[in-house]
Amino acid sequence: MSIDKENTDKNKDLKVKRKRTTNPPINDGMNTPVPDSTVIPIISKSEEALYKQAENPLGDPHKI
């Protein structure tokens, strides 16, 4: 073998494939806090209006 051939064989052995590093997602679903059953969720005014409209979609004034 020639010297060049030996050098290229050694270089092939030394080369290591680089793996692309990926960062884990910020929230992978495992660190999501679970709300306590004693905590009552606070409903915003807009959400309250949507619920009220869903109960009375035609705007019947006699229905409370």
XYZ file of C-alpha atoms in Angstrom:
64
model
C 0.000 0.000 0.000
C 1.069 3.481 -0.635
C 1.455 6.050 2.117
C -1.529 8.067 0.861
C -3.781 5.025 0.993
C -2.760 4.310 4.592
C -3.428 7.911 5.635
C -6.914 7.926 4.123
C -7.768 4.660 5.897
C -6.677 6.157 9.220
C -8.697 9.311 8.561
C -11.806 7.253 7.874
C -11.429 5.575 11.252
C -10.933 8.909 13.020
C -13.960 10.634 11.493
C -16.962 10.516 13.746
C -20.388 11.354 12.458
C -21.833 14.320 14.248
C -25.338 13.914 15.493
C -27.638 16.879 15.409
C -28.462 17.983 18.912
C -32.096 18.680 19.561
C -33.420 20.508 22.554
C -36.322 18.861 24.357
C -39.601 20.738 24.119
C -40.265 23.252 26.874
C -43.449 21.471 27.902
C -43.410 17.779 27.119
C -46.668 17.086 28.948
C -44.978 15.661 32.000
C -44.444 18.921 33.850
C -47.931 20.384 33.417
C -49.440 21.258 36.779
C -52.764 19.587 37.504
C -55.364 21.882 39.062
C -56.543 20.975 42.515
C -60.135 19.760 42.857
C -60.704 22.353 45.603
C -59.776 25.281 43.348
C -62.766 26.826 41.579
C -61.805 28.135 38.132
C -62.362 31.865 37.645
C -64.598 32.506 34.635
C -63.943 35.669 32.662
C -66.768 38.038 31.735
C -66.570 37.093 28.060
C -66.736 33.380 28.871
C -69.687 34.032 31.178
C -71.458 35.888 28.355
C -70.871 32.938 26.013
C -72.423 30.526 28.516
C -75.377 32.870 29.019
C -75.895 33.146 25.253
C -75.697 29.356 24.871
C -78.460 28.929 27.455
C -80.663 31.496 25.698
C -79.590 31.555 22.013
C -82.653 33.401 20.660
C -82.629 36.057 23.342
C -86.001 35.113 24.873
C -86.647 37.923 27.409
C -88.921 35.716 29.543
C -86.232 33.134 30.139
C -83.886 33.927 32.993
